[in-house]
Tab-separated table of C-alpha atoms in Angstrom:
chain	number	residue	atom	x	y	z
A	25	MET	CA	133.980	110.917	111.895
A	26	ALA	CA	133.890	107.874	114.346
A	27	ARG	CA	133.492	107.799	117.939
A	28	SER	CA	136.953	106.147	118.255
A	29	GLU	CA	138.798	109.716	116.751
A	30	ILE	CA	136.760	111.999	119.135
A	31	SER	CA	136.299	109.818	123.169
A	32	ASP	CA	136.924	106.258	123.991
A	33	PRO	CA	134.864	103.274	122.440
A	34	ILE	CA	131.556	102.167	124.011
A	35	ARG	CA	131.827	99.455	126.057
A	36	VAL	CA	129.771	96.363	125.720
A	37	LEU	CA	129.064	93.430	127.739
A	38	LEU	CA	127.534	90.625	126.072
A	39	ILE	CA	125.150	87.961	128.122
A	40	ASP	CA	124.172	84.758	125.884
A	41	ASP	CA	124.502	80.937	126.821
A	42	SER	CA	125.232	80.301	123.178
A	43	ALA	CA	128.749	79.851	122.059
A	44	SER	CA	128.116	80.525	118.525
A	45	ILE	CA	126.491	83.807	119.289
A	46	ARG	CA	128.983	85.182	121.296
A	47	ILE	CA	131.779	84.493	118.645
A	48	ALA	CA	129.239	85.921	115.747
A	49	PHE	CA	128.774	89.124	118.118
A	50	LYS	CA	132.272	89.484	119.031
A	51	LYS	CA	133.400	89.364	115.248
A	52	LEU	CA	130.875	91.568	114.288
A	53	ILE	CA	131.549	94.385	117.008
A	54	ALA	CA	134.999	94.027	116.375
A	55	GLU	CA	134.322	95.877	112.887
A	56	ASP	CA	133.363	98.958	114.565
A	57	PRO	CA	136.152	100.363	116.154
A	58	GLY	CA	133.437	102.674	118.176
A	59	LEU	CA	132.593	100.134	120.453
A	60	GLU	CA	134.592	97.507	122.484
A	61	LEU	CA	133.299	94.069	123.632
A	62	ILE	CA	134.736	94.044	127.251
A	63	GLY	CA	133.127	90.636	127.991
A	64	ALA	CA	131.198	87.758	126.669
A	65	ALA	CA	129.249	85.782	129.525
A	66	PRO	CA	127.278	82.934	129.150
A	67	ASP	CA	124.695	83.930	131.670
A	68	PRO	CA	123.992	87.036	134.000
A	69	PHE	CA	125.371	85.192	136.802
A	70	VAL	CA	129.164	85.634	135.268
A	71	ALA	CA	128.156	88.917	133.685
A	72	VAL	CA	127.639	90.260	137.369
A	73	GLU	CA	131.072	88.996	138.397
A	74	MET	CA	132.551	90.860	134.967
A	75	MET	CA	130.539	94.013	136.180
A	76	ARG	CA	132.421	94.076	139.046
A	77	ASP	CA	135.703	94.812	137.544
A	78	ARG	CA	134.370	97.173	134.740
A	79	LEU	CA	131.038	98.464	133.905
A	80	PRO	CA	129.980	98.640	130.677
A	81	ASP	CA	128.357	101.296	128.781
A	82	VAL	CA	125.727	98.748	127.301
A	83	LEU	CA	124.296	95.392	127.644
A	84	LEU	CA	123.613	92.933	124.654
A	85	LEU	CA	121.298	90.674	126.413
A	86	ASP	CA	119.843	87.233	125.427
A	87	LEU	CA	116.153	86.574	126.919
A	88	GLN	CA	116.125	82.760	127.079
A	89	MET	CA	119.025	81.570	129.349
A	90	PRO	CA	118.878	78.337	131.688
A	91	ARG	CA	120.488	79.567	134.801
A	92	MET	CA	118.304	82.935	135.061
A	93	ASP	CA	116.267	84.267	132.274
A	94	GLY	CA	116.921	87.635	130.537
A	95	LEU	CA	113.548	89.502	131.779
A	96	THR	CA	114.547	88.479	135.403
A	97	PHE	CA	118.369	89.899	135.102
A	98	LEU	CA	116.361	92.932	133.045
A	99	ARG	CA	114.236	93.731	135.826
A	100	LYS	CA	116.942	93.342	138.515
A	101	ILE	CA	119.393	95.746	136.057
A	102	MET	CA	116.525	98.437	135.869
A	103	SER	CA	115.650	98.650	139.711
A	104	GLN	CA	119.262	98.412	140.999
A	105	ARG	CA	121.564	100.060	138.302
A	106	PRO	CA	119.510	100.954	135.159
A	107	LEU	CA	122.065	100.436	132.059
A	108	PRO	CA	121.469	100.449	128.187
A	109	VAL	CA	119.963	97.304	127.170
A	110	VAL	CA	119.727	95.998	123.998
A	111	VAL	CA	117.719	92.804	123.941
A	112	ILE	CA	118.691	89.676	121.583
A	113	SER	CA	116.107	87.469	120.560
A	114	ALA	CA	115.408	84.513	118.849
A	115	PHE	CA	112.442	84.540	115.971
A	116	THR	CA	109.852	82.270	117.923
A	117	LYS	CA	106.393	83.841	119.251
A	118	SER	CA	107.448	83.318	122.950
A	119	GLY	CA	110.747	85.137	122.062
A	120	SER	CA	108.734	88.013	120.206
A	121	GLU	CA	106.362	88.264	123.488
A	122	ALA	CA	109.257	88.313	125.657
A	123	SER	CA	110.923	91.206	123.467
A	124	PHE	CA	107.993	93.446	123.625
A	125	LYS	CA	107.919	92.951	127.651
A	126	ALA	CA	111.546	93.843	127.728
A	127	LEU	CA	111.057	97.145	125.961
A	128	GLU	CA	107.972	97.865	127.986
A	129	LEU	CA	110.625	97.105	130.953
A	130	GLY	CA	113.212	99.885	129.782
A	131	ALA	CA	115.254	97.957	126.845
A	132	ALA	CA	115.766	100.205	124.124
A	133	GLU	CA	116.006	97.760	121.159
A	134	VAL	CA	115.242	94.596	120.004
A	135	LEU	CA	118.098	92.604	117.813
A	136	ALA	CA	117.395	89.420	116.047
A	137	LYS	CA	120.220	86.657	116.256
A	138	PRO	CA	122.561	87.535	113.423
A	139	SER	CA	122.579	85.223	110.363
A	140	VAL	CA	126.238	85.526	108.726
A	141	SER	CA	126.194	83.286	106.189
A	142	THR	CA	126.354	85.591	103.631
A	143	PRO	CA	128.677	89.000	102.801
A	144	ASP	CA	125.297	90.661	102.792
A	145	GLU	CA	123.827	89.360	105.817
A	146	ARG	CA	127.252	90.119	107.600
A	147	ARG	CA	127.321	93.624	106.885
A	148	GLU	CA	123.508	94.366	107.375
A	149	ALA	CA	124.129	92.478	110.729
A	150	ALA	CA	127.198	94.695	111.610
A	151	ILE	CA	124.924	97.838	110.641
A	152	ARG	CA	122.209	96.656	113.095
A	153	ILE	CA	124.345	95.737	116.015
A	154	SER	CA	126.229	99.080	116.010
A	155	ASP	CA	122.865	101.071	115.277
A	156	ALA	CA	121.508	99.322	117.918
A	157	ILE	CA	124.164	100.074	120.673
A	158	ARG	CA	124.399	103.605	120.028
A	159	ALA	CA	120.721	104.190	120.022
A	160	ALA	CA	120.644	102.426	123.230
A	161	VAL	CA	123.540	104.596	124.958
A	162	GLN	CA	122.008	107.701	123.639
A	163	SER	CA	118.379	106.711	124.924
A	164	ARG	CA	119.664	106.443	128.392
A	165	GLN	CA	121.071	110.100	128.551
A	166	PRO	CA	117.886	112.060	128.936
A	167	ARG	CA	119.731	115.336	129.703
A	168	ALA	CA	121.609	115.323	126.583
A	169	ARG	CA	119.350	114.068	123.785
A	170	SER	CA	119.986	117.042	121.722
A	171	ALA	CA	123.451	115.931	121.792
A	172	ARG	CA	124.461	113.754	118.713
A	173	VAL	CA	125.754	110.202	119.172
A	174	ALA	CA	128.893	109.565	117.292
A	175	GLY	CA	127.755	107.660	114.084
A	176	PRO	CA	129.435	104.393	113.214
A	177	ILE	CA	131.491	103.490	110.680
A	178	GLN	CA	130.126	103.287	107.314
A	179	VAL	CA	129.934	99.579	106.394
A	180	GLY	CA	129.312	99.539	102.456
A	181	GLU	CA	127.524	102.103	100.350
A	182	ARG	CA	124.686	104.161	102.120
A	183	HIS	CA	121.874	104.180	99.648
A	184	THR	CA	118.935	106.509	99.355
A	185	ALA	CA	115.407	105.799	98.676
A	186	ASP	CA	116.899	106.143	94.655
A	187	VAL	CA	117.699	102.512	94.725
A	188	ILE	CA	113.882	101.218	95.517
A	189	LEU	CA	111.737	104.407	94.199
A	190	PRO	CA	113.347	107.136	91.678
A	191	ARG	CA	112.404	110.212	92.663
A	192	ILE	CA	109.497	112.007	90.570
A	193	ALA	CA	108.399	115.511	91.474
A	194	THR	CA	104.487	115.894	91.920
A	195	ALA	CA	102.386	118.474	90.269
A	196	PRO	CA	102.119	121.790	91.974
A	197	GLY	CA	98.544	121.399	94.034
A	198	PHE	CA	98.286	117.717	93.422
A	199	SER	CA	96.245	116.055	95.907
A	200	GLY	CA	95.516	112.476	96.148
A	201	PRO	CA	92.887	110.429	98.517
A	202	PRO	CA	93.773	111.048	102.003
A	203	VAL	CA	95.912	108.679	104.019
A	204	ILE	CA	98.150	108.806	106.901
A	205	ALA	CA	102.063	107.936	107.135
A	206	ILE	CA	103.977	107.271	110.386
A	207	GLY	CA	107.708	106.475	110.663
A	208	ALA	CA	109.461	105.478	114.183
A	209	SER	CA	112.717	104.060	115.344
A	210	THR	CA	114.514	103.848	118.894
A	211	GLY	CA	111.521	103.910	121.664
A	212	GLY	CA	108.849	103.785	118.525
A	213	THR	CA	107.118	100.521	119.930
A	214	GLU	CA	105.854	102.475	122.925
A	215	ALA	CA	105.216	105.310	120.760
A	216	LEU	CA	103.286	103.706	118.207
A	217	LYS	CA	101.214	102.598	121.064
A	218	VAL	CA	100.425	105.622	122.194
A	219	VAL	CA	99.413	107.085	119.285
A	220	LEU	CA	97.496	104.522	117.574
A	221	GLU	CA	95.680	103.553	120.632
A	222	ALA	CA	94.353	107.270	120.639
A	223	LEU	CA	93.118	107.501	116.915
A	224	PRO	CA	89.688	106.893	116.526
A	225	SER	CA	88.473	104.213	114.116
A	226	GLY	CA	87.289	105.537	110.668
A	227	LEU	CA	90.127	107.622	109.907
A	228	PRO	CA	91.887	107.140	106.331
A	229	PRO	CA	94.244	104.348	105.947
A	230	ILE	CA	97.389	104.582	108.065
A	231	ALA	CA	100.911	103.102	106.757
A	232	VAL	CA	103.653	102.594	109.672
A	233	VAL	CA	107.277	101.743	109.146
A	234	GLN	CA	109.163	100.928	112.470
A	235	HIS	CA	112.411	99.509	112.542
A	236	MET	CA	112.207	96.201	114.111
A	237	PRO	CA	113.824	92.845	112.994
A	238	GLN	CA	112.454	90.145	110.598
A	239	HIS	CA	109.130	88.484	112.169
A	240	PHE	CA	108.743	90.835	115.177
A	241	THR	CA	106.468	93.204	113.328
A	242	ARG	CA	103.354	90.727	112.731
A	243	ALA	CA	103.753	90.000	116.739
A	244	PHE	CA	104.058	93.819	117.115
A	245	ALA	CA	101.257	94.566	114.873
A	246	ASP	CA	98.669	91.784	116.185
A	247	ARG	CA	99.627	93.343	119.869
A	248	LEU	CA	98.151	96.734	118.878
A	249	ASN	CA	95.144	95.337	117.089
A	250	LEU	CA	94.004	94.097	120.516
A	251	THR	CA	94.330	97.345	122.257
A	252	CYS	CA	93.518	99.947	119.166
A	253	ARG	CA	90.018	100.789	117.914
A	254	LEU	CA	91.631	100.822	114.460
A	255	HIS	CA	92.201	97.295	112.601
A	256	VAL	CA	96.258	97.004	113.043
A	257	LYS	CA	98.232	94.037	110.672
A	258	GLU	CA	101.198	93.406	109.077
A	259	ALA	CA	101.357	95.020	105.650
A	260	GLU	CA	100.831	92.483	102.646
A	261	THR	CA	102.037	93.030	99.208
A	262	GLY	CA	99.173	93.786	97.031
A	263	GLU	CA	96.510	94.518	99.660
A	264	VAL	CA	94.165	97.815	98.966
A	265	LEU	CA	94.276	99.845	102.237
A	266	THR	CA	90.913	100.993	103.267
A	267	PRO	CA	89.534	103.458	105.814
A	268	GLY	CA	89.953	102.305	109.314
A	269	VAL	CA	93.189	100.109	108.771
A	270	ALA	CA	96.915	100.692	109.828
A	271	VAL	CA	99.225	98.455	108.082
A	272	ILE	CA	103.023	98.072	109.589
A	273	ALA	CA	105.891	97.063	107.343
A	274	PRO	CA	107.298	93.608	107.450
A	275	GLY	CA	110.649	94.125	109.414
A	276	HIS	CA	112.766	93.384	106.378
A	277	ARG	CA	110.968	94.554	103.687
A	278	HIS	CA	110.320	98.239	102.096
A	279	LEU	CA	106.491	99.183	102.099
A	280	VAL	CA	105.564	101.326	99.021
A	281	LEU	CA	102.223	103.041	98.706
A	282	ARG	CA	100.472	103.267	94.873
A	283	ARG	CA	97.719	105.077	93.927
A	284	SER	CA	95.007	102.564	92.744
A	285	GLY	CA	92.055	104.815	91.780
A	286	LYS	CA	90.776	106.374	94.824
A	287	LEU	CA	92.610	103.619	97.012
A	288	TYR	CA	96.163	102.936	97.886
A	289	ARG	CA	97.666	99.405	97.211
A	290	VAL	CA	100.820	98.103	98.811
A	291	GLU	CA	103.634	96.768	97.706
A	292	LEU	CA	106.874	95.124	99.320
A	293	HIS	CA	110.201	95.345	98.172
A	294	ASP	CA	113.455	93.621	98.800
A	295	GLY	CA	116.481	95.227	97.713
A	296	PRO	CA	118.984	97.526	100.195
A	297	CYS	CA	119.000	99.265	103.246
A	298	VAL	CA	117.900	102.728	102.854
A	299	ALA	CA	119.433	105.218	105.210
A	300	ARG	CA	120.862	101.999	106.860
A	301	HIS	CA	117.467	100.535	107.028
A	302	ARG	CA	114.922	97.958	105.428
A	303	PRO	CA	112.004	98.518	106.048
A	304	SER	CA	113.122	102.569	105.471
A	305	VAL	CA	110.488	105.706	106.636
A	306	ASP	CA	112.353	107.381	103.680
A	307	VAL	CA	111.342	105.005	100.914
A	308	LEU	CA	107.720	104.857	102.684
A	309	PHE	CA	107.377	108.940	102.517
A	310	ARG	CA	108.884	109.169	99.349
A	311	SER	CA	105.817	106.585	98.096
A	312	VAL	CA	103.320	108.303	99.785
A	313	ALA	CA	104.342	111.981	98.324
A	314	GLN	CA	103.996	110.706	95.078
A	315	ALA	CA	101.117	108.981	95.382
A	316	ALA	CA	99.102	111.031	97.689
A	317	GLY	CA	100.666	114.556	97.706
A	318	GLY	CA	98.745	116.984	99.400
A	319	GLY	CA	96.266	114.543	100.655
A	320	ALA	CA	98.717	113.050	102.696
A	321	VAL	CA	99.327	113.512	106.696
A	322	ALA	CA	102.637	112.004	107.753
A	323	ALA	CA	104.161	111.924	111.387
A	324	ILE	CA	107.786	111.358	112.624
A	325	LEU	CA	108.541	109.508	115.974
A	326	THR	CA	111.413	109.038	118.035
A	327	GLY	CA	114.701	107.309	116.661
A	328	MET	CA	118.299	107.495	116.196
A	329	GLY	CA	119.325	108.665	112.884
A	330	ASP	CA	117.899	110.777	110.219
A	331	ASP	CA	115.964	108.049	108.104
A	332	GLY	CA	112.418	109.598	106.836
A	333	ALA	CA	113.965	113.345	107.318
A	334	GLN	CA	114.281	113.417	103.397
A	335	GLY	CA	111.219	111.570	102.660
A	336	MET	CA	109.247	114.139	104.850
A	337	ALA	CA	111.034	116.985	103.315
A	338	GLU	CA	109.797	115.622	99.870
A	339	LEU	CA	106.109	115.270	101.370
A	340	HIS	CA	106.379	118.714	102.764
A	341	GLN	CA	107.399	119.899	99.567
A	342	ALA	CA	104.472	117.971	97.632
A	343	GLY	CA	101.970	120.017	99.714
A	344	ALA	CA	101.609	117.101	102.459
A	345	TRP	CA	100.773	118.534	106.017
A	346	THR	CA	103.947	116.872	108.331
A	347	LEU	CA	104.252	116.707	112.036
A	348	ALA	CA	107.369	115.701	114.240
A	349	GLN	CA	107.212	114.429	117.952
A	350	ASP	CA	109.047	116.765	120.128
A	351	GLU	CA	112.254	116.884	121.793
A	352	ALA	CA	111.201	116.438	125.299
A	353	SER	CA	108.954	113.426	124.608
A	354	CYS	CA	111.294	111.127	122.282
A	355	VAL	CA	113.267	108.614	123.752
A	356	VAL	CA	116.165	109.281	121.078
A	357	TYR	CA	115.406	112.637	119.132
A	358	GLY	CA	117.293	112.102	116.036
A	359	MET	CA	114.831	111.333	113.094
A	360	PRO	CA	112.201	114.317	114.305
A	361	ARG	CA	115.394	116.731	114.510
A	362	ALA	CA	116.826	116.009	111.262
A	363	ALA	CA	113.580	116.557	109.542
A	364	VAL	CA	113.079	119.495	111.470
A	365	GLU	CA	116.717	120.812	110.413
A	366	LEU	CA	115.437	120.300	106.935
A	367	GLY	CA	112.556	122.461	107.443
A	368	ALA	CA	110.417	119.854	106.517
A	369	VAL	CA	108.031	119.572	109.408
A	370	ASP	CA	104.514	121.938	109.549
A	371	ARG	CA	104.198	121.352	113.403
A	372	VAL	CA	106.070	119.718	116.530
A	373	ALA	CA	104.181	118.504	119.191
A	374	THR	CA	104.475	116.073	122.262
A	375	LEU	CA	103.967	112.341	121.811
A	376	GLY	CA	100.602	112.752	123.804
A	377	ASP	CA	99.031	115.250	121.391
A	378	ILE	CA	100.139	113.525	117.971
A	379	ALA	CA	97.273	111.407	117.710
A	380	ARG	CA	95.063	114.668	118.413
A	381	GLU	CA	96.810	116.744	115.902
A	382	ILE	CA	96.346	114.182	113.080
A	383	THR	CA	92.578	113.815	113.815
A	384	ALA	CA	92.194	117.335	113.728
A	385	ARG	CA	94.104	117.581	110.844
A	386	VAL	CA	92.088	114.848	108.859
A	387	THR	CA	88.875	116.166	110.018
A	388	ARG	CA	89.455	119.564	108.754
A	389	GLU	CA	90.692	118.250	105.506
A	390	ASP	CA	87.432	116.097	105.297
A	391	ARG	CA	85.354	119.088	105.914
A	392	LYS	CA	87.471	121.316	102.856
A	393	ALA	CA	86.300	118.304	100.576
A	394	VAL	CA	82.677	118.169	101.135
A	395	PRO	CA	80.964	120.002	98.713
């Protein structure tokens, strides 16, 4: 059921100095009756005047503007009257760095400036904008995290992992070489930082899907690599995973792991969004269930929606050990809750305990494997 059928639409204020971007966002937001664009300001000064008349539920904020940059405005907003904020960023190194700083300052999501040159690009842009706005609103409702935010209208067919990787049941008791899989969305950049920084070196290979725009995942991996004991990098097709390495799916391609003897090889796939996302946690988790079975440890972290829940159910059925972040420590308790409700989770833990739980489980399995 669309939000507009049960309550007032989410009020959105756009702040971007580009007239073409304002026009593009206006058209895309208009496609969702659960959203209402109440203003489109060319800079923060104009936005403040608009906000005196009508306060938005969420801000769409460009970071690179001439009169006042978005980070300065974000700091002011968060210190004076915190609002849900979705950052709009360009595909540049400086844009990526500013986006991560914005997330640290309290922004909920990052959106790339949309490309709408084809119908498929337009549909995906509409989905990403709609989902990001709803996730931002829910992230600023800590006392109602367990309440469901009304979903957006469906833009085209909603695909399952079947469109990328057919489902194949694993044999009972099947267990491949150890591997760790992690999925996250809204709030996940900070959550993954907490988890990966706390993991020791020498663990089995780790594969991560974090919902982020194209190009931003490489910068995200590079930042984590500076602070983690693991080697963290953006995944490359064909590479063989080795212990002590964590790969992060590129922001526009699905990540699949394939068994290669006693190791795992990375495949990157184009194709439709799965569970409204590309990369999709469901796709990664399904591939790990098929390749590793009981040899896998999987964790699902904060994020809106249900991407990863079905994949975690398949992992659980294949004998993998599954872990979910608890509601209290999630920015948005959506993906973990969906997995819990499917009965796909062996253990629920706080964000601060996720790394400890993973390490303890992997170490226990290693001891079992010693003759």
